[in-house]
Coordinates of C-alpha atoms and ligand atoms in Angstrom, one line a residue:
Chain A
X50 CA -155.2 -99.3 -82.0
X51 CA -155.1 -102.6 -80.2
X52 CA -154.9 -101.7 -76.6
X53 CA -157.5 -98.9 -76.6
X54 CA -160.3 -101.0 -78.1
X55 CA -163.8 -99.7 -78.0
X56 CA -164.7 -102.0 -75.2
X57 CA -161.9 -100.8 -73.0
X58 CA -162.6 -97.2 -73.8
X59 CA -166.2 -97.7 -73.0
X60 CA -165.5 -99.1 -69.6
X61 CA -162.9 -96.4 -69.0
X62 CA -165.3 -93.6 -69.9
X63 CA -168.3 -95.2 -68.3
X64 CA -167.0 -97.3 -65.5
X65 CA -169.5 -99.8 -64.0
X66 CA -169.7 -100.2 -60.3
X67 CA -167.6 -97.1 -59.7
X68 CA -168.1 -95.4 -56.3
X69 CA -168.8 -96.5 -52.8
X70 CA -171.2 -98.8 -50.9
X71 CA -173.2 -97.7 -47.9
X72 CA -172.0 -100.3 -45.4
X73 CA -169.5 -102.6 -47.1
X74 CA -168.5 -105.8 -45.4
X75 CA -164.9 -105.3 -46.5
X76 CA -163.0 -102.4 -48.1
X77 CA -159.5 -103.0 -49.3
X78 CA -157.1 -100.4 -50.8
X79 CA -153.9 -101.0 -52.7
X80 CA -151.4 -99.0 -54.8
X81 CA -149.1 -99.4 -57.7
X82 CA -146.5 -97.0 -56.5
X83 CA -144.5 -96.8 -59.7
X84 CA -147.6 -95.8 -61.7
X85 CA -149.3 -93.8 -59.1
X86 CA -152.4 -96.0 -59.3
X87 CA -154.7 -96.4 -56.4
X88 CA -157.5 -98.9 -56.2
X89 CA -160.2 -99.4 -53.6
X90 CA -162.7 -102.3 -53.6
X91 CA -165.7 -102.3 -51.4
X92 CA -167.8 -105.5 -51.2
X93 CA -171.1 -106.6 -49.6
X94 CA -171.6 -110.3 -49.5
X95 CA -174.8 -112.4 -49.7
X96 CA -173.5 -115.0 -47.2
X97 CA -170.3 -114.3 -45.5
X98 CA -170.3 -117.0 -42.9
X99 CA -169.2 -119.8 -45.2
X100 CA -166.0 -118.6 -46.8
X101 CA -166.2 -120.5 -50.1
X102 CA -169.8 -119.5 -50.5
X103 CA -169.2 -115.8 -50.0
X104 CA -170.9 -114.7 -53.2
X105 CA -170.9 -111.0 -53.9
X106 CA -174.1 -109.1 -53.5
X107 CA -172.7 -105.8 -54.5
X108 CA -169.3 -104.3 -55.2
X109 CA -167.8 -100.9 -55.9
X110 CA -164.4 -99.7 -56.9
X111 CA -162.8 -96.3 -56.7
X112 CA -159.4 -94.6 -57.0
X113 CA -157.2 -93.3 -59.7
X114 CA -155.3 -95.0 -62.5
X115 CA -154.7 -95.4 -66.2
X116 CA -157.4 -96.5 -68.6
X117 CA -156.2 -100.0 -68.5
X118 CA -156.5 -100.3 -64.7
X119 CA -159.9 -98.5 -64.7
X120 CA -161.4 -100.6 -67.4
X121 CA -160.0 -103.7 -65.9
X122 CA -161.6 -102.8 -62.6
X123 CA -164.9 -102.0 -64.2
X124 CA -165.1 -105.3 -66.2
X125 CA -163.8 -107.3 -63.2
X126 CA -166.4 -106.1 -60.8
X127 CA -169.1 -107.0 -63.3
X128 CA -167.7 -110.4 -63.7
X129 CA -167.1 -110.9 -60.0
X130 CA -170.8 -110.5 -59.3
X131 CA -171.5 -113.6 -61.3
X132 CA -168.8 -115.8 -59.7
X133 CA -168.5 -117.8 -56.5
X134 CA -165.7 -116.8 -54.2
X135 CA -163.6 -119.9 -55.0
X136 CA -163.7 -119.0 -58.7
X137 CA -162.7 -115.4 -58.0
X138 CA -159.7 -116.6 -55.9
X139 CA -158.3 -118.6 -58.8
X140 CA -158.6 -116.0 -61.5
X141 CA -155.2 -115.3 -63.1
X142 CA -153.6 -112.9 -65.5
X143 CA -154.8 -115.0 -68.4
X144 CA -158.4 -114.5 -67.3
X145 CA -157.9 -110.7 -67.1
X146 CA -156.2 -110.6 -70.6
X147 CA -159.1 -112.6 -72.0
X148 CA -161.6 -110.3 -70.3
X149 CA -159.9 -107.2 -71.7
X150 CA -159.8 -108.9 -75.1
X151 CA -156.4 -107.5 -75.9
X152 CA -152.7 -108.3 -75.5
X153 CA -150.7 -106.5 -72.8
X154 CA -147.1 -105.4 -73.0
X155 CA -145.0 -106.3 -69.9
X156 CA -145.1 -102.8 -68.6
X157 CA -148.9 -102.7 -68.6
X158 CA -149.5 -106.1 -66.9
X159 CA -149.4 -104.6 -63.4
X160 CA -151.9 -102.0 -64.4
X161 CA -154.4 -104.6 -65.6
X162 CA -153.7 -106.9 -62.6
X163 CA -154.1 -104.3 -59.8
X164 CA -158.0 -104.6 -59.6
X165 CA -157.7 -108.4 -59.4
X166 CA -155.1 -108.3 -56.7
X167 CA -157.2 -105.9 -54.6
X168 CA -160.4 -108.0 -55.2
X169 CA -158.6 -111.2 -54.1
X170 CA -157.3 -109.5 -51.0
X171 CA -160.8 -108.4 -50.1
X172 CA -162.2 -111.9 -50.7
X173 CA -159.8 -113.6 -48.2
X174 CA -160.6 -110.9 -45.7
X175 CA -164.1 -112.2 -45.4
Chain B
X152 CA -128.2 -79.9 -87.1
X153 CA -130.0 -82.0 -89.7
X154 CA -126.8 -83.5 -90.9
X155 CA -126.1 -85.4 -87.7
X156 CA -129.1 -87.7 -88.2
X157 CA -127.3 -89.9 -90.6
X158 CA -124.7 -90.6 -87.9
X159 CA -127.3 -92.4 -85.7
X160 CA -128.2 -95.9 -87.0
X161 CA -131.2 -96.2 -84.7
X162 CA -132.9 -93.3 -86.5
X163 CA -133.0 -95.4 -89.7
X164 CA -135.0 -98.1 -88.0
X165 CA -138.7 -98.5 -88.6
X166 CA -141.2 -100.2 -86.5
X167 CA -144.5 -101.2 -88.2
X168 CA -143.2 -99.3 -91.2
X169 CA -142.9 -96.0 -89.2
X170 CA -139.8 -94.2 -88.1
X171 CA -138.9 -93.8 -84.5
X172 CA -139.4 -90.4 -82.8
X173 CA -137.0 -90.6 -80.0
X174 CA -137.8 -88.2 -77.2
X175 CA -136.3 -89.9 -74.2
X176 CA -132.7 -88.7 -74.4
X177 CA -132.7 -87.8 -70.7
X178 CA -133.0 -91.5 -70.0
X179 CA -130.3 -92.5 -72.4
X180 CA -129.1 -91.0 -75.6
X181 CA -128.8 -92.7 -79.0
X182 CA -125.3 -93.7 -80.1
X183 CA -123.5 -92.5 -83.3
X184 CA -121.9 -95.0 -85.6
X185 CA -118.4 -93.8 -84.5
X186 CA -119.0 -94.8 -80.9
X187 CA -120.4 -98.2 -81.9
X188 CA -117.3 -98.7 -84.2
X189 CA -114.8 -97.7 -81.5
X190 CA -116.1 -100.3 -79.1
X191 CA -116.3 -102.9 -81.9
X192 CA -112.7 -102.1 -82.9
X193 CA -111.5 -102.7 -79.3
X194 CA -113.2 -106.1 -79.2
X195 CA -112.0 -107.1 -82.6
X196 CA -108.5 -105.8 -82.7
X197 CA -107.0 -105.3 -79.2
X198 CA -109.3 -106.6 -76.5
X199 CA -106.5 -107.1 -73.9
X200 CA -106.7 -106.1 -70.3
X201 CA -105.2 -102.7 -69.3
X202 CA -102.3 -101.9 -67.0
X203 CA -101.1 -105.5 -67.1
X204 CA -99.5 -106.9 -70.2
X205 CA -96.2 -105.9 -71.7
X206 CA -97.3 -107.2 -75.1
X207 CA -98.4 -104.9 -77.9
X208 CA -102.2 -105.2 -77.7
X209 CA -102.3 -104.7 -74.0
X210 CA -100.2 -101.6 -74.4
X211 CA -102.6 -100.5 -77.1
X212 CA -105.6 -101.1 -74.8
X213 CA -104.0 -99.2 -71.9
X214 CA -103.2 -96.3 -74.2
X215 CA -106.7 -96.1 -75.5
X216 CA -108.2 -96.4 -72.1
X217 CA -106.0 -93.7 -70.6
X218 CA -106.5 -91.6 -73.7
X219 CA -110.2 -91.7 -73.0
X220 CA -109.5 -90.4 -69.5
X221 CA -107.6 -87.5 -71.0
X222 CA -110.5 -86.7 -73.3
X223 CA -112.9 -86.6 -70.4
X224 CA -110.5 -84.3 -68.4
X225 CA -110.3 -81.9 -71.3
X226 CA -114.0 -82.0 -71.9
X227 CA -114.9 -80.9 -68.4
X228 CA -111.8 -78.7 -68.0
X229 CA -110.4 -80.7 -65.1
X230 CA -107.0 -79.4 -64.0
X231 CA -105.5 -82.9 -63.8
X232 CA -106.3 -86.1 -65.7
X233 CA -105.7 -88.0 -62.4
X234 CA -108.9 -86.4 -61.1
X235 CA -111.0 -88.5 -63.6
X236 CA -112.3 -91.7 -62.2
X237 CA -114.2 -94.2 -64.4
X238 CA -117.2 -95.7 -62.7
X239 CA -120.3 -97.5 -63.9
X240 CA -122.2 -94.2 -64.1
X241 CA -123.7 -91.3 -62.2
X242 CA -125.2 -93.6 -59.6
X243 CA -122.0 -95.4 -58.8
X244 CA -120.1 -92.2 -58.8
X245 CA -122.4 -90.7 -56.1
X246 CA -122.4 -93.9 -54.1
X247 CA -118.6 -93.9 -54.2
X248 CA -118.5 -90.3 -52.8
X249 CA -121.3 -90.8 -50.3
X250 CA -119.8 -94.0 -48.9
X251 CA -116.5 -92.2 -48.4
X252 CA -117.9 -89.1 -46.9
X253 CA -120.6 -91.0 -45.0
X254 CA -117.9 -92.6 -42.8
X255 CA -116.8 -89.1 -41.6
X256 CA -120.3 -87.7 -40.7
X257 CA -120.8 -87.2 -37.0
X258 CA -123.8 -86.4 -34.8
X259 CA -124.9 -82.8 -35.3
X260 CA -123.7 -82.6 -38.9
X261 CA -126.3 -82.1 -41.6
X262 CA -126.4 -82.9 -45.3
X263 CA -128.4 -81.0 -47.8
X264 CA -130.0 -82.1 -51.0
X265 CA -132.5 -80.3 -53.3
X266 CA -136.1 -81.5 -53.7
X267 CA -135.5 -81.9 -57.5
X268 CA -132.8 -84.5 -57.1
X269 CA -132.9 -87.8 -59.0
X270 CA -133.2 -90.7 -56.5
X271 CA -129.5 -91.5 -57.1
X272 CA -128.5 -88.1 -55.6
X273 CA -131.1 -88.3 -52.9
X274 CA -131.2 -91.7 -51.4
X275 CA -127.4 -92.3 -50.9
X276 CA -127.3 -89.1 -48.8
X277 CA -130.5 -89.8 -46.9
X278 CA -129.3 -93.2 -46.0
X279 CA -126.0 -91.9 -44.7
X280 CA -127.9 -89.5 -42.5
X281 CA -130.6 -91.8 -41.0
X282 CA -129.8 -93.4 -37.7
X283 CA -126.7 -91.3 -37.2
X284 CA -128.2 -88.2 -35.7
X285 CA -127.2 -86.4 -38.9
X286 CA -129.9 -84.1 -40.2
X287 CA -131.1 -84.5 -43.8
X288 CA -132.2 -81.2 -45.1
X289 CA -134.0 -80.2 -48.3
X290 CA -133.6 -77.1 -50.4
X291 CA -137.0 -76.4 -52.0
X292 CA -138.2 -74.9 -55.2
X293 CA -140.5 -72.1 -56.1
X294 CA -143.6 -72.3 -58.3
X295 CA -141.5 -71.9 -61.4
X296 CA -139.4 -74.9 -60.5
X297 CA -136.3 -72.8 -59.6
X298 CA -134.5 -73.4 -56.3
X299 CA -135.3 -71.0 -53.5
X300 CA -131.8 -69.6 -53.3
X301 CA -132.9 -67.0 -50.7
X302 CA -133.3 -70.0 -48.3
X303 CA -129.7 -71.0 -48.7
X304 CA -128.7 -69.1 -45.6
X305 CA -131.2 -70.9 -43.5
X306 CA -130.9 -74.4 -45.0
X307 CA -127.1 -74.4 -45.1
X308 CA -125.4 -74.0 -41.7
X309 CA -121.9 -74.2 -40.4
X310 CA -122.5 -77.9 -39.7
X311 CA -123.5 -78.7 -43.3
X312 CA -121.0 -81.2 -44.5
X313 CA -122.4 -81.9 -48.0
X314 CA -124.6 -80.2 -50.5
X315 CA -125.7 -82.6 -53.2
X316 CA -127.2 -80.8 -56.1
X317 CA -128.1 -81.4 -59.7
X318 CA -126.9 -79.0 -62.3
X319 CA -129.9 -79.6 -64.5
X320 CA -133.2 -81.2 -63.3
X321 CA -134.1 -84.3 -65.2
X322 CA -137.8 -83.4 -64.8
X323 CA -138.2 -79.7 -64.6
X324 CA -135.3 -79.0 -66.9
X325 CA -134.2 -76.2 -64.5
X326 CA -130.6 -75.2 -64.9
X327 CA -129.2 -74.4 -61.5
X328 CA -126.6 -71.6 -61.1
X329 CA -124.0 -73.9 -59.7
X330 CA -121.2 -71.4 -59.7
X331 CA -123.2 -68.8 -57.6
X332 CA -124.5 -71.5 -55.3
X333 CA -121.0 -72.9 -54.6
X334 CA -119.9 -69.3 -53.8
X335 CA -122.7 -68.8 -51.3
X336 CA -122.2 -72.2 -49.7
X337 CA -118.4 -71.5 -49.2
X338 CA -119.3 -68.3 -47.4
X339 CA -121.7 -70.0 -45.0
X340 CA -119.9 -73.3 -44.5
X341 CA -116.4 -73.3 -45.7
X342 CA -115.9 -77.0 -45.2
X343 CA -119.1 -78.1 -46.9
X344 CA -118.4 -80.4 -49.8
X345 CA -120.5 -79.7 -52.9
X346 CA -121.3 -82.7 -55.0
X347 CA -122.8 -81.9 -58.4
X348 CA -124.9 -84.4 -60.3
X349 CA -124.1 -83.3 -63.9
X350 CA -125.8 -86.2 -65.6
X351 CA -128.1 -83.8 -67.5
X352 CA -125.5 -81.1 -67.9
X353 CA -122.3 -82.5 -69.3
X354 CA -124.1 -84.1 -72.3
X355 CA -125.8 -80.8 -73.2
X356 CA -123.7 -77.8 -72.5
X357 CA -120.2 -76.6 -71.8
X358 CA -119.2 -77.7 -68.3
X359 CA -116.1 -76.3 -66.7
X360 CA -115.6 -77.9 -63.3
X361 CA -113.1 -75.2 -62.3
X362 CA -115.6 -72.4 -63.0
X363 CA -118.2 -74.2 -61.0
X364 CA -115.8 -74.5 -58.1
X365 CA -117.6 -77.6 -56.8
X366 CA -115.7 -80.5 -55.1
X367 CA -117.1 -83.5 -56.9
X368 CA -118.9 -83.7 -60.3
X369 CA -120.5 -86.8 -61.6
X370 CA -122.1 -88.0 -64.9
X371 CA -122.9 -91.0 -67.1
X372 CA -121.5 -91.9 -70.5
X373 CA -124.7 -93.3 -71.9
X374 CA -126.5 -90.0 -71.7
X375 CA -123.8 -88.3 -73.8
X376 CA -123.8 -90.6 -76.9
X377 CA -121.5 -93.1 -75.1
X378 CA -122.0 -96.7 -74.1
X379 CA -123.9 -97.8 -71.0
X380 CA -121.9 -99.0 -68.0
X381 CA -119.4 -96.2 -68.0
X382 CA -119.5 -93.0 -66.1
X383 CA -117.3 -90.5 -64.5
X384 CA -116.4 -89.1 -61.1
X385 CA -114.4 -85.9 -61.1
X386 CA -113.0 -84.8 -57.7
X387 CA -110.4 -82.4 -56.5
X388 CA -107.0 -84.1 -56.1
X389 CA -106.6 -83.4 -52.4
X390 CA -110.2 -84.7 -51.7
X391 CA -109.7 -87.8 -53.7
X392 CA -106.5 -88.5 -51.8
X393 CA -108.4 -88.3 -48.5
X394 CA -111.5 -90.1 -49.6
X395 CA -111.8 -93.8 -48.5
X396 CA -111.6 -96.4 -51.3
X397 CA -115.0 -97.7 -52.4
X398 CA -114.1 -101.2 -53.4
X399 CA -111.0 -103.3 -53.0
X400 CA -109.3 -105.6 -55.5
X401 CA -106.9 -105.6 -58.4
X402 CA -105.7 -102.5 -60.2
X403 CA -106.0 -100.3 -57.1
X404 CA -103.2 -101.8 -55.1
X405 CA -99.7 -100.5 -54.7
X406 CA -98.6 -103.2 -52.1
X407 CA -100.3 -105.9 -50.3
X408 CA -98.8 -107.7 -47.3
X409 CA -100.4 -110.2 -45.0
X410 CA -101.0 -107.5 -42.4
X411 CA -101.6 -104.4 -44.5
X412 CA -102.3 -102.9 -47.9
X413 CA -101.2 -99.7 -49.6
X414 CA -103.5 -98.3 -52.2
X415 CA -102.4 -96.6 -55.4
X416 CA -103.0 -92.9 -55.9
X417 CA -106.2 -91.7 -57.5
X418 CA -107.6 -92.5 -60.0
X419 CA -106.5 -96.1 -59.7
X420 CA -107.4 -96.1 -56.0
X421 CA -111.0 -96.0 -57.0
X422 CA -110.9 -98.3 -60.0
X423 CA -110.8 -101.8 -58.4
X424 CA -111.0 -104.7 -60.9
X425 CA -110.9 -104.8 -64.6
X426 CA -112.7 -101.6 -65.8
X427 CA -115.2 -101.3 -68.6
X428 CA -112.4 -100.8 -71.2
X429 CA -114.6 -100.7 -74.3
X430 CA -117.0 -98.4 -72.5
X431 CA -114.3 -95.9 -71.7
X432 CA -113.0 -96.0 -75.2
X433 CA -116.5 -95.5 -76.5
X434 CA -117.0 -92.6 -74.2
X435 CA -113.8 -91.0 -75.5
X436 CA -115.2 -91.3 -79.0
X437 CA -118.5 -89.8 -78.0
X438 CA -116.6 -86.8 -76.6
X439 CA -114.7 -86.5 -79.9
X440 CA -118.1 -86.5 -81.7
X441 CA -119.6 -83.9 -79.4
X442 CA -116.5 -81.7 -79.7
X443 CA -116.6 -82.0 -83.5
X444 CA -120.1 -80.4 -83.3
X445 CA -119.2 -78.0 -80.5
X446 CA -121.0 -77.9 -77.2
X447 CA -122.2 -74.4 -77.7
X448 CA -123.9 -75.6 -80.9
X449 CA -125.4 -78.5 -79.1
X450 CA -126.8 -76.2 -76.4
X451 CA -128.0 -73.7 -79.0
X452 CA -129.9 -76.4 -80.9
X453 CA -131.5 -77.8 -77.8
X454 CA -132.5 -74.3 -76.7
X455 CA -134.1 -73.7 -80.1
X456 CA -136.0 -77.0 -80.0
X457 CA -137.1 -76.5 -76.4
X458 CA -138.4 -73.0 -77.2
X459 CA -140.3 -74.4 -80.2
X460 CA -141.8 -77.2 -78.1
X461 CA -142.9 -74.8 -75.3
X462 CA -144.6 -72.7 -77.9
X463 CA -146.3 -75.6 -79.7
X464 CA -147.4 -77.2 -76.5
X465 CA -148.9 -74.0 -75.1
X466 CA -151.6 -74.2 -77.7
X467 CA -152.9 -77.5 -76.4
X468 CA -155.8 -77.0 -74.0
X469 CA -155.6 -78.9 -70.7
X470 CA -151.9 -79.5 -71.0
X471 CA -149.8 -78.4 -68.1
X472 CA -146.0 -77.9 -68.3
X473 CA -143.8 -78.0 -65.2
X474 CA -140.6 -76.0 -64.6
X475 CA -139.2 -72.7 -65.8
X476 CA -141.2 -70.8 -68.5
X477 CA -138.4 -70.0 -70.9
X478 CA -136.0 -72.2 -72.9
X479 CA -133.2 -69.9 -71.7
X480 CA -133.6 -71.2 -68.1
X481 CA -134.0 -74.9 -68.9
X482 CA -132.3 -77.8 -70.5
X483 CA -134.0 -79.9 -73.2
X484 CA -136.4 -81.6 -70.8
X485 CA -140.1 -81.0 -70.6
X486 CA -142.4 -82.7 -68.2
X487 CA -146.1 -82.3 -68.6
X488 CA -149.5 -83.7 -67.8
X489 CA -152.8 -83.7 -69.7
X490 CA -155.9 -83.0 -67.7
X491 CA -157.8 -86.2 -66.7
X492 CA -155.5 -88.5 -68.6
X493 CA -153.1 -90.8 -66.8
X494 CA -149.4 -90.4 -68.0
X495 CA -149.1 -94.1 -68.8
X496 CA -152.0 -93.8 -71.2
X497 CA -150.4 -90.9 -72.9
X498 CA -147.1 -92.8 -73.3
X499 CA -149.0 -95.8 -74.6
X500 CA -151.0 -93.9 -77.2
X501 CA -147.9 -92.1 -78.4
X502 CA -146.1 -95.4 -78.7
X503 CA -148.6 -96.4 -81.3
X504 CA -146.8 -93.9 -83.5
X505 CA -143.4 -94.9 -82.3
X506 CA -143.1 -91.7 -80.2
X507 CA -140.8 -92.6 -77.3
X508 CA -141.4 -90.6 -74.2
X509 CA -141.3 -91.5 -70.6
X510 CA -144.2 -91.7 -68.1
X511 CA -143.8 -92.0 -64.4
X512 CA -141.9 -90.1 -61.7
X513 CA -138.5 -90.3 -63.6
X514 CA -136.7 -91.4 -60.4
X515 CA -137.7 -88.1 -58.8
X516 CA -140.5 -89.1 -56.4
X517 CA -139.8 -86.5 -53.8
X518 CA -140.2 -83.8 -56.5
X519 CA -143.4 -85.3 -57.8
X520 CA -144.8 -85.4 -54.2
X521 CA -143.8 -81.8 -53.8
X522 CA -145.7 -81.0 -57.0
X523 CA -148.7 -83.0 -55.8
X524 CA -148.4 -85.4 -58.7
X525 CA -147.9 -89.1 -58.9
X526 CA -146.5 -89.1 -62.4
X527 CA -145.8 -86.9 -65.5
X528 CA -144.8 -87.6 -69.0
X529 CA -141.5 -86.3 -70.1
X530 CA -140.1 -85.5 -73.5
X531 CA -136.4 -84.8 -73.7
X532 CA -134.1 -83.7 -76.5
X533 CA -130.6 -83.9 -77.9
X534 CA -128.7 -82.8 -80.9
X535 CA -130.5 -85.1 -83.2
X536 CA -134.0 -83.9 -82.2
X537 CA -135.8 -82.1 -85.0
X538 CA -138.9 -79.9 -85.3
X539 CA -140.6 -82.8 -87.1
X540 CA -140.2 -84.8 -83.9
X541 CA -141.9 -82.1 -81.9
X542 CA -144.6 -81.8 -84.5
X543 CA -145.2 -85.6 -84.2
X544 CA -145.4 -85.2 -80.4
X545 CA -147.9 -82.4 -80.6
X546 CA -150.1 -84.3 -83.1
X547 CA -149.8 -87.4 -80.8
X548 CA -150.9 -85.4 -77.8
X549 CA -153.9 -84.2 -79.7
X550 CA -154.7 -87.8 -80.5
X551 CA -154.4 -88.7 -76.9
X552 CA -156.9 -86.0 -76.0
X553 CA -159.4 -87.1 -78.7
X554 CA -159.1 -90.7 -77.5
X555 CA -159.0 -90.5 -73.8
X556 CA -160.5 -87.2 -72.6
X557 CA -163.6 -87.9 -70.6
Ligands
PLP1315 C1 -130.1 -86.0 -63.0 C2 -129.8 -87.5 -63.0 N1 -129.0 -88.0 -62.1 C3 -128.7 -89.3 -62.1 C4 -129.1 -90.2 -63.0 C5 -128.7 -91.6 -62.9 O1 -127.8 -91.9 -63.9 P1 -127.4 -93.4 -64.1 O2 -128.6 -94.3 -64.2 O3 -126.7 -93.4 -65.5 O4 -126.5 -93.8 -63.0 C6 -130.0 -89.7 -64.0 C7 -130.5 -90.5 -65.1 O5 -131.1 -91.5 -65.0 C8 -130.3 -88.3 -64.0 O6 -131.1 -87.8 -65.0

């Protein structure tokens, strides 16, 4: 029972930052067509004039997907709140794997990565 | 059918000390030792090219290759061995036919497919229609996953040039009444060509292309105990003679001059280049194996397993099965969803116990959209599937629910 560790199951059952923001500065949606996953990220920034300083004030995600994509989104949104924009933009698969604390088989990589892809798209939209 | 298990080496394999519960035969079947040996024997003892050498091993290879063609013809009751064309598989067979027919479509024609088609019997036709003023029409299903045959009269018109239809759905398991459908189609549009995707039929039941009365029938070797990379197109002689060649090259040529080329007759006309010789020989051996069991017995076994599975699964709360309700009306394929659990998670949890099932849209995205789903999980069976496999599946699904239900 490696993939469905307690931590992942906890974030899957009780996702953090799930839902919508009142007036987000950006909202980005993307899909994983082959899995049928859909992920939306809504962000409100503290300062949005200076791109690199666009720290996140609040963030929400929504959509449907497997436990891995949902847990990944939940953990990532928590982490993102603590990071500067430039840090978020350079996050990679390795960071996601480390965050999830598990190994991913090739077929699950794209599930785990979807939230990061959506988040990074949102960040460059600022 | 317990005694067939020993013939399949993969079923002896263990991963993490546990045996493999293989429930993905609709994707590809396991291979018996005899098929593996037949290919091995070709490569070791007579791996010469076919139709070329005068020397002994080339003659041997040619004979084995052509003998495989005869076995295929016999297996599907084709009236002539020359109506059997070896291809790479179902996909290539359909593309071959669609490319040839596509050239002859004109504005105002229409082509019809069913909503339950695999992408490989959907997209080649759709792509021939787009941009040509050729209408692409869909035959839909009812809530039990059966074709709306009452709609045939409105969907098929005198301008319908092709009906592309699967004999057995690779998701719903629905067995379509091909013979009756062909009869109705002939009545409405006598010149409509009926192309039957028999990828999920030929491996699992007696198929008689003459009884069906269709024009083209296609299937893959790898889903019927044979190797990957070999498949079949059967077509009526007069149609194959009219159909445009698909590829040009060696083997398919009668004469080439600087200004013109004369092609060989079918089947060679459609077999450009060195074919998959070992694959064809392996497929012939797979047919020997299936015939030694008897296709009626294969079907009876799968029906029994399917009935058992439907019954066992119906006890699981929150589990939804798609397609016809009874084993009588369906092949050994069961697609399902579990409430609030993503199909990928189901497949992943089952994998922990080496239970191999597929999650996704199974190359049938139009069907999934029609059902309002993005994905399902699918368990599919063959002659080596046992009740123990099904019990493992049921137990695995209970575990999925314990772990992932919210
Ligand atoms: C009904 C059906 N048609 C077509 C195909 C495609 O077969 P292949 O990939 O062997 O060409 C499959 C299986 O994948 C199938 O189940």
